[in-house]
Amino acid sequence: MQIKNLEIHVLLADDFDETLTSSAQDSLLVVVEDERGNRGYGESDVNPWIGRACIDAPGTHTMGLCLRDILMSEPVEDIRVFWERAYVATAMNGRRGAVIHALGAVEMALWDLLGKRENKPVWQLLGRERRSDPVVPYASLQPHGVGFHDYRDALCQAAERARTLGFRAMKAEITMNGPYAHDGMKEPYDRHTELISEVRRTIGDDVTLMVDVQYMFPDAVSAAAVMKDWLDFDLYFVETPVWCDDLSEHRKLSELVDIPIAMGEWLSTRHEFADLIACGGVSIPQPDIGRVGGLSEALLVADMAARHDLTIVPHCWKTGVSTAATAHFSAVTPHCKFIEFLPQELCIEKLRKELTVGGVSMQDGVIVGLDDAPGLGVDLNWDAVRAYAQP
């Protein structure tokens, strides 16, 4: 397929709050168009201004080229082949981080475009068999709160709403200290234990509970001293307890506490996940489809996890574009236990609510809609694109 046009949209909600630790207030939206007029949509969880520069910045070196030029210079006959060509041709710009995140948005858009050209849902194009069991979503709960009591009440109310909506699993953002601390809180660690206890009491024992502490602990010993008190809560995992680069601390923590550790939301390429799996003692790798470099790179991470008998639970904290891509990835990844999912009833960010039309949804506690439309099955609300577009 020949790409005739590439649009890069930097989107920012008009009510964004810099103190809110949510990357769903902005988005890097990529639109690719082929010679037939078909359009594919992609997205990545990256600073969208930086992401746009990664795609559009000109280069003067054969391995420091512009992603736009690479994409449009010749037909894309094989998306994986294009990815490898772009990876090498941008290597001097950054083999990890923002360049790969931006490439992930482009690659996602290409899969959506290919699905529309062939009138097939993306999962059918990924070269894998459809899993026999349904994809199960979990509600990712990150409410506002000024002070411990407000935050506790808001989180428990959100958990109760998620249960009422039919979620069989949910993740509580228990982050009242550390770099991600909500609303500037600096609550002691024992308050986090108290809050997990309240959430578990609210949802009961029959709902799977995960906890995200968002890099709260300075080291494994500090984390283990607190997490030993969490064994009674039957947690499916604790996400990002220590800093993502401290692989030795992750491994140490996995040896100190018998609770699965999940990590990987910020990692790019299979190479970083290879280090995490080999050295980090991680139980549950969490590739983000856009950040890791796109669907085909996420599948390579999934293959790597399978070889080590590890479960995959992908990260997804953006709009319906990324949610759809994550669901299609999970449809052909049998060892993907859950996907992160937030219906409009639980959203506070405008872009989550307004940017997309259609896509996957939840029914009776599982994901449905994967076969309803070609590509990713998502349309854009162009009024919202225009309303939130940034120069």
PDB file of N, CA, C and O in Angstrom, residues 158-195:
ATOM      1  N   ALA A 158     -15.608   4.548  43.256  1.00  0.00           N
ATOM      2  CA  ALA A 158     -15.297   4.134  41.888  1.00  0.00           C
ATOM      3  C   ALA A 158     -15.266   2.608  41.787  1.00  0.00           C
ATOM      4  O   ALA A 158     -15.739   2.029  40.790  1.00  0.00           O
ATOM      5  N   ALA A 159     -14.717   1.954  42.796  1.00  0.00           N
ATOM      6  CA  ALA A 159     -14.675   0.498  42.798  1.00  0.00           C
ATOM      7  C   ALA A 159     -16.081  -0.091  42.841  1.00  0.00           C
ATOM      8  O   ALA A 159     -16.382  -1.071  42.148  1.00  0.00           O
ATOM      9  N   GLU A 160     -16.947   0.503  43.617  1.00  0.00           N
ATOM     10  CA  GLU A 160     -18.324   0.032  43.694  1.00  0.00           C
ATOM     11  C   GLU A 160     -19.047   0.228  42.356  1.00  0.00           C
ATOM     12  O   GLU A 160     -19.798  -0.649  41.905  1.00  0.00           O
ATOM     13  N   ARG A 161     -18.805   1.367  41.697  1.00  0.00           N
ATOM     14  CA  ARG A 161     -19.415   1.602  40.387  1.00  0.00           C
ATOM     15  C   ARG A 161     -18.923   0.576  39.370  1.00  0.00           C
ATOM     16  O   ARG A 161     -19.694   0.060  38.547  1.00  0.00           O
ATOM     17  N   ALA A 162     -17.613   0.284  39.411  1.00  0.00           N
ATOM     18  CA  ALA A 162     -17.059  -0.698  38.481  1.00  0.00           C
ATOM     19  C   ALA A 162     -17.681  -2.066  38.715  1.00  0.00           C
ATOM     20  O   ALA A 162     -17.998  -2.787  37.752  1.00  0.00           O
ATOM     21  N   ARG A 163     -17.872  -2.417  39.961  1.00  0.00           N
ATOM     22  CA  ARG A 163     -18.522  -3.705  40.262  1.00  0.00           C
ATOM     23  C   ARG A 163     -19.942  -3.721  39.735  1.00  0.00           C
ATOM     24  O   ARG A 163     -20.397  -4.714  39.140  1.00  0.00           O
ATOM     25  N   THR A 164     -20.658  -2.619  39.914  1.00  0.00           N
ATOM     26  CA  THR A 164     -22.036  -2.525  39.427  1.00  0.00           C
ATOM     27  C   THR A 164     -22.100  -2.646  37.912  1.00  0.00           C
ATOM     28  O   THR A 164     -23.049  -3.226  37.360  1.00  0.00           O
ATOM     29  N   LEU A 165     -21.093  -2.116  37.220  1.00  0.00           N
ATOM     30  CA  LEU A 165     -21.053  -2.184  35.761  1.00  0.00           C
ATOM     31  C   LEU A 165     -20.730  -3.581  35.243  1.00  0.00           C
ATOM     32  O   LEU A 165     -20.849  -3.832  34.043  1.00  0.00           O
ATOM     33  N   GLY A 166     -20.307  -4.459  36.125  1.00  0.00           N
ATOM     34  CA  GLY A 166     -20.062  -5.835  35.723  1.00  0.00           C
ATOM     35  C   GLY A 166     -18.612  -6.243  35.606  1.00  0.00           C
ATOM     36  O   GLY A 166     -18.315  -7.336  35.103  1.00  0.00           O
ATOM     37  N   PHE A 167     -17.690  -5.410  36.063  1.00  0.00           N
ATOM     38  CA  PHE A 167     -16.274  -5.776  35.998  1.00  0.00           C
ATOM     39  C   PHE A 167     -15.980  -6.936  36.943  1.00  0.00           C
ATOM     40  O   PHE A 167     -16.402  -6.930  38.098  1.00  0.00           O
ATOM     41  N   ARG A 168     -15.226  -7.880  36.431  1.00  0.00           N
ATOM     42  CA  ARG A 168     -14.781  -9.012  37.235  1.00  0.00           C
ATOM     43  C   ARG A 168     -13.410  -8.757  37.856  1.00  0.00           C
ATOM     44  O   ARG A 168     -12.937  -9.550  38.679  1.00  0.00           O
ATOM     45  N   ALA A 169     -12.754  -7.695  37.395  1.00  0.00           N
ATOM     46  CA  ALA A 169     -11.409  -7.364  37.873  1.00  0.00           C
ATOM     47  C   ALA A 169     -11.250  -5.857  37.864  1.00  0.00           C
ATOM     48  O   ALA A 169     -11.869  -5.157  37.052  1.00  0.00           O
ATOM     49  N   MET A 170     -10.419  -5.352  38.744  1.00  0.00           N
ATOM     50  CA  MET A 170     -10.142  -3.919  38.758  1.00  0.00           C
ATOM     51  C   MET A 170      -8.782  -3.663  39.383  1.00  0.00           C
ATOM     52  O   MET A 170      -8.246  -4.485  40.143  1.00  0.00           O
ATOM     53  N   LYS A 171      -8.230  -2.503  39.016  1.00  0.00           N
ATOM     54  CA  LYS A 171      -6.933  -2.087  39.554  1.00  0.00           C
ATOM     55  C   LYS A 171      -7.103  -0.769  40.276  1.00  0.00           C
ATOM     56  O   LYS A 171      -7.632   0.192  39.710  1.00  0.00           O
ATOM     57  N   ALA A 172      -6.650  -0.730  41.502  1.00  0.00           N
ATOM     58  CA  ALA A 172      -6.735   0.484  42.309  1.00  0.00           C
ATOM     59  C   ALA A 172      -5.398   1.200  42.295  1.00  0.00           C
ATOM     60  O   ALA A 172      -4.348   0.600  42.554  1.00  0.00           O
ATOM     61  N   GLU A 173      -5.439   2.483  41.955  1.00  0.00           N
ATOM     62  CA  GLU A 173      -4.239   3.322  42.007  1.00  0.00           C
ATOM     63  C   GLU A 173      -4.060   3.785  43.454  1.00  0.00           C
ATOM     64  O   GLU A 173      -4.691   4.726  43.907  1.00  0.00           O
ATOM     65  N   ILE A 174      -3.195   3.092  44.173  1.00  0.00           N
ATOM     66  CA  ILE A 174      -2.962   3.388  45.593  1.00  0.00           C
ATOM     67  C   ILE A 174      -1.691   4.216  45.670  1.00  0.00           C
ATOM     68  O   ILE A 174      -0.599   3.719  45.949  1.00  0.00           O
ATOM     69  N   THR A 175      -1.814   5.501  45.395  1.00  0.00           N
ATOM     70  CA  THR A 175      -0.620   6.335  45.222  1.00  0.00           C
ATOM     71  C   THR A 175      -0.791   7.649  45.963  1.00  0.00           C
ATOM     72  O   THR A 175      -1.198   8.660  45.402  1.00  0.00           O
ATOM     73  N   MET A 176      -0.458   7.613  47.228  1.00  0.00           N
ATOM     74  CA  MET A 176      -0.575   8.814  48.065  1.00  0.00           C
ATOM     75  C   MET A 176       0.790   9.262  48.566  1.00  0.00           C
ATOM     76  O   MET A 176       0.900  10.012  49.543  1.00  0.00           O
ATOM     77  N   ASN A 177       1.829   8.809  47.874  1.00  0.00           N
ATOM     78  CA  ASN A 177       3.198   9.188  48.195  1.00  0.00           C
ATOM     79  C   ASN A 177       4.041   8.897  46.958  1.00  0.00           C
ATOM     80  O   ASN A 177       3.588   8.236  46.028  1.00  0.00           O
ATOM     81  N   GLY A 178       5.265   9.402  46.922  1.00  0.00           N
ATOM     82  CA  GLY A 178       6.147   9.136  45.806  1.00  0.00           C
ATOM     83  C   GLY A 178       5.927  10.077  44.629  1.00  0.00           C
ATOM     84  O   GLY A 178       5.160  11.036  44.717  1.00  0.00           O
ATOM     85  N   PRO A 179       6.591   9.797  43.479  1.00  0.00           N
ATOM     86  CA  PRO A 179       6.579  10.740  42.349  1.00  0.00           C
ATOM     87  C   PRO A 179       5.216  10.922  41.707  1.00  0.00           C
ATOM     88  O   PRO A 179       4.960  11.946  41.076  1.00  0.00           O
ATOM     89  N   TYR A 180       4.322   9.945  41.840  1.00  0.00           N
ATOM     90  CA  TYR A 180       2.992  10.025  41.245  1.00  0.00           C
ATOM     91  C   TYR A 180       1.920  10.434  42.253  1.00  0.00           C
ATOM     92  O   TYR A 180       0.730  10.331  41.973  1.00  0.00           O
ATOM     93  N   ALA A 181       2.310  10.873  43.422  1.00  0.00           N
ATOM     94  CA  ALA A 181       1.346  11.125  44.496  1.00  0.00           C
ATOM     95  C   ALA A 181       0.223  12.051  44.038  1.00  0.00           C
ATOM     96  O   ALA A 181       0.462  13.116  43.463  1.00  0.00           O
ATOM     97  N   HIS A 182      -1.003  11.642  44.290  1.00  0.00           N
ATOM     98  CA  HIS A 182      -2.169  12.412  43.877  1.00  0.00           C
ATOM     99  C   HIS A 182      -2.340  13.655  44.738  1.00  0.00           C
ATOM    100  O   HIS A 182      -2.247  13.594  45.964  1.00  0.00           O
ATOM    101  N   ASP A 183      -2.585  14.775  44.055  1.00  0.00           N
ATOM    102  CA  ASP A 183      -2.915  16.035  44.727  1.00  0.00           C
ATOM    103  C   ASP A 183      -1.891  16.412  45.791  1.00  0.00           C
ATOM    104  O   ASP A 183      -2.238  16.982  46.825  1.00  0.00           O
ATOM    105  N   GLY A 184      -0.639  16.066  45.562  1.00  0.00           N
ATOM    106  CA  GLY A 184       0.424  16.461  46.467  1.00  0.00           C
ATOM    107  C   GLY A 184       0.426  15.757  47.810  1.00  0.00           C
ATOM    108  O   GLY A 184       1.096  16.217  48.747  1.00  0.00           O
ATOM    109  N   MET A 185      -0.290  14.645  47.912  1.00  0.00           N
ATOM    110  CA  MET A 185      -0.363  13.937  49.191  1.00  0.00           C
ATOM    111  C   MET A 185       0.990  13.311  49.556  1.00  0.00           C
ATOM    112  O   MET A 185       1.766  12.934  48.690  1.00  0.00           O
ATOM    113  N   LYS A 186       1.236  13.209  50.847  1.00  0.00           N
ATOM    114  CA  LYS A 186       2.417  12.529  51.370  1.00  0.00           C
ATOM    115  C   LYS A 186       1.998  11.667  52.550  1.00  0.00           C
ATOM    116  O   LYS A 186       2.474  11.829  53.678  1.00  0.00           O
ATOM    117  N   GLU A 187       1.092  10.759  52.273  1.00  0.00           N
ATOM    118  CA  GLU A 187       0.576   9.883  53.315  1.00  0.00           C
ATOM    119  C   GLU A 187       1.580   8.779  53.637  1.00  0.00           C
ATOM    120  O   GLU A 187       2.281   8.294  52.752  1.00  0.00           O
ATOM    121  N   PRO A 188       1.660   8.359  54.894  1.00  0.00           N
ATOM    122  CA  PRO A 188       2.579   7.273  55.258  1.00  0.00           C
ATOM    123  C   PRO A 188       2.151   5.962  54.620  1.00  0.00           C
ATOM    124  O   PRO A 188       1.005   5.787  54.204  1.00  0.00           O
ATOM    125  N   TYR A 189       3.079   5.022  54.566  1.00  0.00           N
ATOM    126  CA  TYR A 189       2.823   3.763  53.886  1.00  0.00           C
ATOM    127  C   TYR A 189       1.683   2.975  54.535  1.00  0.00           C
ATOM    128  O   TYR A 189       0.949   2.260  53.835  1.00  0.00           O
ATOM    129  N   ASP A 190       1.528   3.071  55.861  1.00  0.00           N
ATOM    130  CA  ASP A 190       0.469   2.282  56.491  1.00  0.00           C
ATOM    131  C   ASP A 190      -0.919   2.741  56.053  1.00  0.00           C
ATOM    132  O   ASP A 190      -1.875   1.967  56.055  1.00  0.00           O
ATOM    133  N   ARG A 191      -1.035   3.996  55.617  1.00  0.00           N
ATOM    134  CA  ARG A 191      -2.304   4.466  55.078  1.00  0.00           C
ATOM    135  C   ARG A 191      -2.629   3.765  53.747  1.00  0.00           C
ATOM    136  O   ARG A 191      -3.791   3.557  53.406  1.00  0.00           O
ATOM    137  N   HIS A 192      -1.598   3.406  52.991  1.00  0.00           N
ATOM    138  CA  HIS A 192      -1.818   2.684  51.744  1.00  0.00           C
ATOM    139  C   HIS A 192      -2.361   1.281  52.035  1.00  0.00           C
ATOM    140  O   HIS A 192      -3.267   0.795  51.342  1.00  0.00           O
ATOM    141  N   THR A 193      -1.825   0.659  53.077  1.00  0.00           N
ATOM    142  CA  THR A 193      -2.349  -0.647  53.491  1.00  0.00           C
ATOM    143  C   THR A 193      -3.803  -0.524  53.915  1.00  0.00           C
ATOM    144  O   THR A 193      -4.650  -1.358  53.541  1.00  0.00           O
ATOM    145  N   GLU A 194      -4.118   0.499  54.650  1.00  0.00           N
ATOM    146  CA  GLU A 194      -5.497   0.736  55.075  1.00  0.00           C
ATOM    147  C   GLU A 194      -6.420   0.920  53.876  1.00  0.00           C
ATOM    148  O   GLU A 194      -7.544   0.397  53.849  1.00  0.00           O
ATOM    149  N   LEU A 195      -5.942   1.631  52.876  1.00  0.00           N
ATOM    150  CA  LEU A 195      -6.767   1.895  51.706  1.00  0.00           C
ATOM    151  C   LEU A 195      -7.011   0.623  50.896  1.00  0.00           C
ATOM    152  O   LEU A 195      -8.131   0.372  50.420  1.00  0.00           O
TER     153      LEU A 195
END
